[in-house]
XYZ file of C-alpha atoms in Angstrom:
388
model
C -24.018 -7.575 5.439
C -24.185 -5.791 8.657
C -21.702 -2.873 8.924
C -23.784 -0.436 11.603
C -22.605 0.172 14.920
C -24.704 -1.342 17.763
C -26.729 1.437 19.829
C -26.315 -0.095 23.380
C -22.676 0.914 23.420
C -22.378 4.001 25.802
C -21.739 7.696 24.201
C -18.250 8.759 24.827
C -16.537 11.785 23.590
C -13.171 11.022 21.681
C -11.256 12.992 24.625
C -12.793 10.597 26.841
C -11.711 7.396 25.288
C -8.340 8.688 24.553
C -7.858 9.650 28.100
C -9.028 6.486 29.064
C -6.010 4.700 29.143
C -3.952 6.411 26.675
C -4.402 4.235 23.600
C -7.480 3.729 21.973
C -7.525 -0.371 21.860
C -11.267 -0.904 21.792
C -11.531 -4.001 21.099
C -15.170 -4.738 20.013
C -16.049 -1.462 21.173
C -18.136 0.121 18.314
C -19.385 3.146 19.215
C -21.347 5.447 17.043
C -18.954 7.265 14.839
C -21.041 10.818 14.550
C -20.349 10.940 18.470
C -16.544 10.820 18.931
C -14.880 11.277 15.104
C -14.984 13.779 12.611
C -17.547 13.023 9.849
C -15.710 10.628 7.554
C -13.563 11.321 4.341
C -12.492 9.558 1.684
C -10.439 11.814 0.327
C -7.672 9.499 -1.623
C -5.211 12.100 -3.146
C -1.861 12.117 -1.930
C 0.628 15.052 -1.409
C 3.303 15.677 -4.508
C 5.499 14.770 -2.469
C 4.867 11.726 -0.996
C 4.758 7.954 -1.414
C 3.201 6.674 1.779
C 1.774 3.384 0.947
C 2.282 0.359 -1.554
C 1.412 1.872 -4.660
C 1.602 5.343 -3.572
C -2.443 6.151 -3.666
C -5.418 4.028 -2.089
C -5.808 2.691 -5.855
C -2.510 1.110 -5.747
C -1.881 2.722 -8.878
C 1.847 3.146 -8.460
C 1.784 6.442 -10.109
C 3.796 9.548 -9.715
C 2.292 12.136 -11.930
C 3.935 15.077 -10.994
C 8.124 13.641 -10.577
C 11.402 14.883 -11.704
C 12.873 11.301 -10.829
C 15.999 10.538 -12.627
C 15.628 9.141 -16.179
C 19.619 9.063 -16.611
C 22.398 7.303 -14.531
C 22.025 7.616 -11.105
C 24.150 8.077 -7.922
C 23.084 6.871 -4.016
C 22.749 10.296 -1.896
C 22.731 8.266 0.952
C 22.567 4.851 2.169
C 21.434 3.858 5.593
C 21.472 0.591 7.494
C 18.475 0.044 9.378
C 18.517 -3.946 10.096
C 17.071 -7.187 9.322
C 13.621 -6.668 7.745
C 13.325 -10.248 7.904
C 12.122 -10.776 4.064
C 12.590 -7.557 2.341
C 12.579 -3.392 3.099
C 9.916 -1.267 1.855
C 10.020 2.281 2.412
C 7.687 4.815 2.016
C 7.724 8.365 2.649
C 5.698 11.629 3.918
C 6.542 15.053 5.611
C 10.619 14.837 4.829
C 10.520 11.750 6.277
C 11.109 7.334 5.328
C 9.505 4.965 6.914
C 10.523 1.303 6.912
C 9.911 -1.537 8.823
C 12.706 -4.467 10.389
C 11.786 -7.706 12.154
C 10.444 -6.065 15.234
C 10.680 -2.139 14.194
C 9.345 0.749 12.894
C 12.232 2.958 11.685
C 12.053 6.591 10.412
C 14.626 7.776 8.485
C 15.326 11.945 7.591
C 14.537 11.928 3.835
C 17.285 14.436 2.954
C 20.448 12.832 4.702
C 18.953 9.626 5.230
C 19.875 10.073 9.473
C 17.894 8.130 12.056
C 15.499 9.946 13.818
C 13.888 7.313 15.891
C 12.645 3.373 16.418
C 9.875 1.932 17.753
C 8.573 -1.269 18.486
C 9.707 -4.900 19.603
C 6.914 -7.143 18.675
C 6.875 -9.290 15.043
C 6.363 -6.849 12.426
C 3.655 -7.641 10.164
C 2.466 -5.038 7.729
C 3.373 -2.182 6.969
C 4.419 0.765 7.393
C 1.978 3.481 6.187
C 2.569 6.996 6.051
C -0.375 9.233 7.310
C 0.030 12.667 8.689
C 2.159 12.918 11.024
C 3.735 9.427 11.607
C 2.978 5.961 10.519
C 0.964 3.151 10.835
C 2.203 -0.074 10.928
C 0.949 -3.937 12.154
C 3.070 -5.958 14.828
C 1.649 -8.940 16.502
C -2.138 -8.767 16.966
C -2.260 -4.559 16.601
C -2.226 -1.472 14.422
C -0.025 1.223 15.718
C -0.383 4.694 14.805
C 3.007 6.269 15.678
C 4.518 9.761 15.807
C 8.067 10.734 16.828
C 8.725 7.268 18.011
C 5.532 7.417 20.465
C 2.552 5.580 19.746
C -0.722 7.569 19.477
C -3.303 4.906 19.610
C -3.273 0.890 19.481
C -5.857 -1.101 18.010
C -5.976 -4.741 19.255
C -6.916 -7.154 17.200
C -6.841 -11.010 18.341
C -5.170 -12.574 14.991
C -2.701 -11.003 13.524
C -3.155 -9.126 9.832
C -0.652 -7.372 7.077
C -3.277 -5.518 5.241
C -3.678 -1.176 6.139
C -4.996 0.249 3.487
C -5.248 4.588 4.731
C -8.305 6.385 2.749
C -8.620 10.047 3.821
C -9.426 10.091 7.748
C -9.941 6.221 7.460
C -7.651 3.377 8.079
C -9.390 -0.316 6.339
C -7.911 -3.343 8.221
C -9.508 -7.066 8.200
C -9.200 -7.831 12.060
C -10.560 -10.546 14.504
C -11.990 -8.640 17.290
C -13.145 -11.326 19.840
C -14.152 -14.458 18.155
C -15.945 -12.337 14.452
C -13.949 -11.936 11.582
C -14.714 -9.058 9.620
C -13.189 -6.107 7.975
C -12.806 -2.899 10.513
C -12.957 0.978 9.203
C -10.903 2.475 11.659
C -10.653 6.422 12.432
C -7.230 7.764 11.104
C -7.058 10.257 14.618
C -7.814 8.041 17.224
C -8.152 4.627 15.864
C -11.513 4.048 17.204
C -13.754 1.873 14.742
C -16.132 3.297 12.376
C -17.747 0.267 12.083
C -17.424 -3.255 11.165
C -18.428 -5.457 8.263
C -19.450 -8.738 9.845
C -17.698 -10.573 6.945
C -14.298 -11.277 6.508
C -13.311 -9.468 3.798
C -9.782 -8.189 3.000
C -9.440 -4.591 2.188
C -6.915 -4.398 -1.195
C -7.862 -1.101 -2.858
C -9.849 2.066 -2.929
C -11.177 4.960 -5.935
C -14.692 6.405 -6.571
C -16.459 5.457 -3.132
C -16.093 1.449 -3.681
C -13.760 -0.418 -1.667
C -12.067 -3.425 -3.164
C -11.684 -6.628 -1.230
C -11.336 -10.381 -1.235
C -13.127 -12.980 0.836
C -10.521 -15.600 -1.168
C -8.886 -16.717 -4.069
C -10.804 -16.349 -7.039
C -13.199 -13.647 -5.627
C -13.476 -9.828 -5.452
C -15.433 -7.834 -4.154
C -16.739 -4.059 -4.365
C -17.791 -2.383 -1.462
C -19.555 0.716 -0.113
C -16.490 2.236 1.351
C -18.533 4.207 4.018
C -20.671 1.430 5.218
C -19.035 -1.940 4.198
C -21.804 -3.363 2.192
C -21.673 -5.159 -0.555
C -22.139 -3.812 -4.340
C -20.511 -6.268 -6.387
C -19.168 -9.690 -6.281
C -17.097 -11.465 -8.972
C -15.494 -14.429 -9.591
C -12.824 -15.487 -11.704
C -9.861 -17.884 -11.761
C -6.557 -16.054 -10.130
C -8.366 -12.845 -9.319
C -7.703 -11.318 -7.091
C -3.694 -11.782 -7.226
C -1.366 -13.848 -5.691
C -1.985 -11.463 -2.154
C -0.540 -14.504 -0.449
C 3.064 -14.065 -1.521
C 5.049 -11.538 1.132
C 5.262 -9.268 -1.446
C 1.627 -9.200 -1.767
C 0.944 -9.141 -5.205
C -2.630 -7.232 -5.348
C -4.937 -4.850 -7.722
C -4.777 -1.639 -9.347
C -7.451 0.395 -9.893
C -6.851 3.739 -12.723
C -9.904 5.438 -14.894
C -12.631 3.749 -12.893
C -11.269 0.550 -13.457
C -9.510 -2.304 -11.656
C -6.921 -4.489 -13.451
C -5.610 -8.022 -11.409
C -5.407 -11.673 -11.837
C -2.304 -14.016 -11.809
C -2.097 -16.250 -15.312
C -5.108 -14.223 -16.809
C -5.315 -10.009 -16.813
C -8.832 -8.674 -16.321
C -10.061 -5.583 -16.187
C -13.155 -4.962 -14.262
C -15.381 -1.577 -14.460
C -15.286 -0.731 -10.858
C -19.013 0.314 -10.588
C -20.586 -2.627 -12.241
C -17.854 -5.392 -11.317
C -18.135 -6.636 -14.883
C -15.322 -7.752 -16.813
C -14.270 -5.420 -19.902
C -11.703 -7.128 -21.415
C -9.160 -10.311 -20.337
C -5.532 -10.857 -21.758
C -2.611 -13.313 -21.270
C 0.085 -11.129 -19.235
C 1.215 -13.259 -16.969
C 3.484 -11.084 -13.761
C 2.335 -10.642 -10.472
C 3.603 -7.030 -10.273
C 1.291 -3.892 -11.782
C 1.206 -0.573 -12.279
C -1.154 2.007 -14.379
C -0.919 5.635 -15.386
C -4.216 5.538 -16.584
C -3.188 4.988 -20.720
C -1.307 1.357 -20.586
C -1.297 -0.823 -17.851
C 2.656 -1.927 -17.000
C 2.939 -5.749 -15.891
C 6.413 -7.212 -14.646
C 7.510 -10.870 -13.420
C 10.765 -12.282 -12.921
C 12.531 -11.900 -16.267
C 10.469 -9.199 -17.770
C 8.118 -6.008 -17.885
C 5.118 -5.755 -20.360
C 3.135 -2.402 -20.951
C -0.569 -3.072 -22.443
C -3.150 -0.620 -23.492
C -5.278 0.144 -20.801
C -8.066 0.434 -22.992
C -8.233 -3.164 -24.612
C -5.647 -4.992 -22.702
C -3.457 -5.119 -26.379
C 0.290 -4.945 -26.622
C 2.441 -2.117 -26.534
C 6.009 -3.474 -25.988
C 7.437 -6.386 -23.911
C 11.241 -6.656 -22.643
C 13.196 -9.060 -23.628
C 13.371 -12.526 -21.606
C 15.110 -12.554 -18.722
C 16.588 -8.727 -18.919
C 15.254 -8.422 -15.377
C 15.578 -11.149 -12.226
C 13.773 -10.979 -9.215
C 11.194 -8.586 -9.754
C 9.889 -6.823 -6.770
C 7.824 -3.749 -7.339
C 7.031 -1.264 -10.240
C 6.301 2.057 -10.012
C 5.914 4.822 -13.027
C 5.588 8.295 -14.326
C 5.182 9.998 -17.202
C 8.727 9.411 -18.330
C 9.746 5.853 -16.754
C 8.654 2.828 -15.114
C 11.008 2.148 -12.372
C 11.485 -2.024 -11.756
C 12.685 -3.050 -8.031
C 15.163 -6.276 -9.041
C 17.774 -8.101 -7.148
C 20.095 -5.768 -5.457
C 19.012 -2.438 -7.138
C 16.207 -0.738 -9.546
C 16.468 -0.407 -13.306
C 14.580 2.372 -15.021
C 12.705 1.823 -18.464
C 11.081 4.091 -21.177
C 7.545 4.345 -20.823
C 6.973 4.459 -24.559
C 9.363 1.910 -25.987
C 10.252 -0.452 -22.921
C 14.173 0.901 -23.447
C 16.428 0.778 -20.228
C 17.283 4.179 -19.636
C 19.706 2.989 -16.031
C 20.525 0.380 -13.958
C 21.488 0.544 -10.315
C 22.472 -2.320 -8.640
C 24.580 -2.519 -5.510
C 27.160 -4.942 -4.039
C 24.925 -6.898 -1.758
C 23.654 -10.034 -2.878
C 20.700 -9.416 -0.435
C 17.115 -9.134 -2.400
C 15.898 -5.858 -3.301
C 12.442 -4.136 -2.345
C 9.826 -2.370 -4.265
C 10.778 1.601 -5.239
C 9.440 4.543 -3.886
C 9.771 7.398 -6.083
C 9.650 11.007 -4.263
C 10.276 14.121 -6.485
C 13.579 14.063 -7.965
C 14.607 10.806 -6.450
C 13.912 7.682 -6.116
C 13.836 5.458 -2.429
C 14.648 1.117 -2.693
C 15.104 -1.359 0.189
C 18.443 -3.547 -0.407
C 19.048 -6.058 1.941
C 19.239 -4.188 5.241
C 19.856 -0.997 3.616
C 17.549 1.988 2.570
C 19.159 3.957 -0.268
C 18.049 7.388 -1.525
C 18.850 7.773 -5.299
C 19.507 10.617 -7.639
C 20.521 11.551 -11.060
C 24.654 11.694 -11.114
């Protein structure tokens, strides 16, 4: 796999490009990255408080280590309209602020009183959004936007359109069609000029320890050299790597060096080596790992498994739950996105410790949980939730 820059593109200073025409929608442009961008990092740790992707770290862990989120009943702080997401609201949050996504918009949100503060956008909304410093990233049509107080700060153009962003430090991983190649594109975080470009189509999933996970398809993953896009591993197993076609996109995990996926079947791979440690029958789309048990819901019910050797800890009870969206956990609970609302369970014993479900008959989104509370899509509505 080829992943260098070519040398006959000219040397341009980032100023240059940016100045250019504004946005910084290179195309196939690939110029070399030690000449316009700071030196890459892949520095994956994520502010306290902050939840600014799917899964809340590049791992996709969907861990909140250091929380005070409500383990008791809970009461909405706020609850904002925002609009039609089309399928479902996500929201994810960074710098006081909530980012979500409608059918055509990027929406941020104030995280204390839950006020608009501005929209962008009027092109299909794809993936997204993604909180990196200062604003968001989010895909719409055939383009990643970087966007800061409703202005966008670079465009990258793309000519198919794409839902995966997976932010790693001062690197954005997107699998774009630039031209007529397919490949996956390491774009800079600041300017959203490429770092360079794996020939092969590979779609970026997850990120710890220097290797990049992908997918070229079902049944395949992949481990890649996150600074250069070549290939380390390859491995292939039946329903690996997820069911990433869903909406929801149902994808890996990756906690203690290793990655946990599949659909019928639960593997866990060692991340280095791409070997397969252990396999068990947890069947869920929906993960999440604090490192010690690995938490696995589908509609109906949660399981938690020993991260170690894939065996059973405790397993709801059939059917307690409907319409699983999302999971995310901390030391104290696992927090289940469902129809209309979260529920909160006990880490240790699977107990519900609340349930918060609204009016609306609308589906519910996956949480986000930020300090003391705790951020769900419903319907068209973003609510911010406390302990009463």
């Amino acid at each position: 796999m080829s992943a260098d820059p070519p040398s006959s593109q000219p040397t341009l200073s980032r100023r240059q490009l940016l100045g250019a025409g504004g946005f910084a929608a290179l195309g196939a442009w690939y110029v070399r990255p030690s000449e316009f961008t700071d030196e890459q990092s892949l520095d994956s740790t994520v502010p306290d408080n902050a939840w600014p992707m799917a899964g809340r770290t590049p791992s996709r862990s969907g861990y909140a280590p250091a929380s005070d989120a409500p383990t008791n009943e809970v009461r909405a702080v706020w609850q904002t309209d925002v609009g039609d997401p089309g399928f479902y609201l996500s929201a994810t949050v960074r710098d006081d602020t909530v980012y979500t996504t409608t059918r055509n918009e990027l929406v941020a949100l104030d995280a204390e009183r839950g006020t608009e503060r501005w929209r962008f956008g009027k092109e299909f909304v794809q993936g997204g959004p993604v909180a990196i410093e200062g604003g968001a990233c989010y895909s719409a049509g055939v383009s990643l936007y970087a966007v800061a107080g409703g202005r966008a700060e670079w465009k990258f153009k793309t000519t198919s359109s794409f839902s995966e962003i997976l932010p790693v430090g001062n690197t954005i991983f997107i699998p774009a069609r630039v031209g007529s190649s397919d490949g996956l594109v390491a774009l800079d975080a600041g300017s959203g000029i490429p770092r360079w470009k794996a020939t092969t189509e590979w779609i970026p999933l997850a990120y710890a320890n220097d290797v990049l996970v992908g997918t070229g398809g079902s049944g395949v993953v992949v481990g890649l050299d996150a600074k250069t896009g070549e290939k380390l591993w390859e491995l292939s197993r039946v329903g690996l790597p997820g069911n990433i076609s869903s909406p929801l996109r149902f994808g890996p995990v990756i906690a203690n060096g290793t990655l946990f996926g599949g659909t019928e079947t639960l593997y866990a791979v060692d991340l280095q080596a791409g070997s397969v440690q252990w396999s068990a029958d947890a069947v869920g789309p929906w993960m999440a790992s604090d490192g010690d048990a690995v938490y696995r819901a589908r509609d109906g019910h949660v399981v938690a498994l020993n991260a170690s050797d894939g065996s059973m800890r405790w397993e709801t009870s059939a059917n307690a739950l409907t319409v699983v969206s999302g999971l995310a956990v901390t030391d104290d609970a696992i927090y289940v996105g469902v129809d209309s609302g979260v529920v909160a369970l006990d880490t240790e014993t699977g107990d519900e410790l609340f349930a918060f479900r609204s009016d609306s008959t609308a589906g519910g989104g996956p949480p986000a949980v930020v300090g003391e509370r705790v951020y769900v899509g419903i319907g068209e509505t973003i609510v911010a939730l406390e302990e009463a």
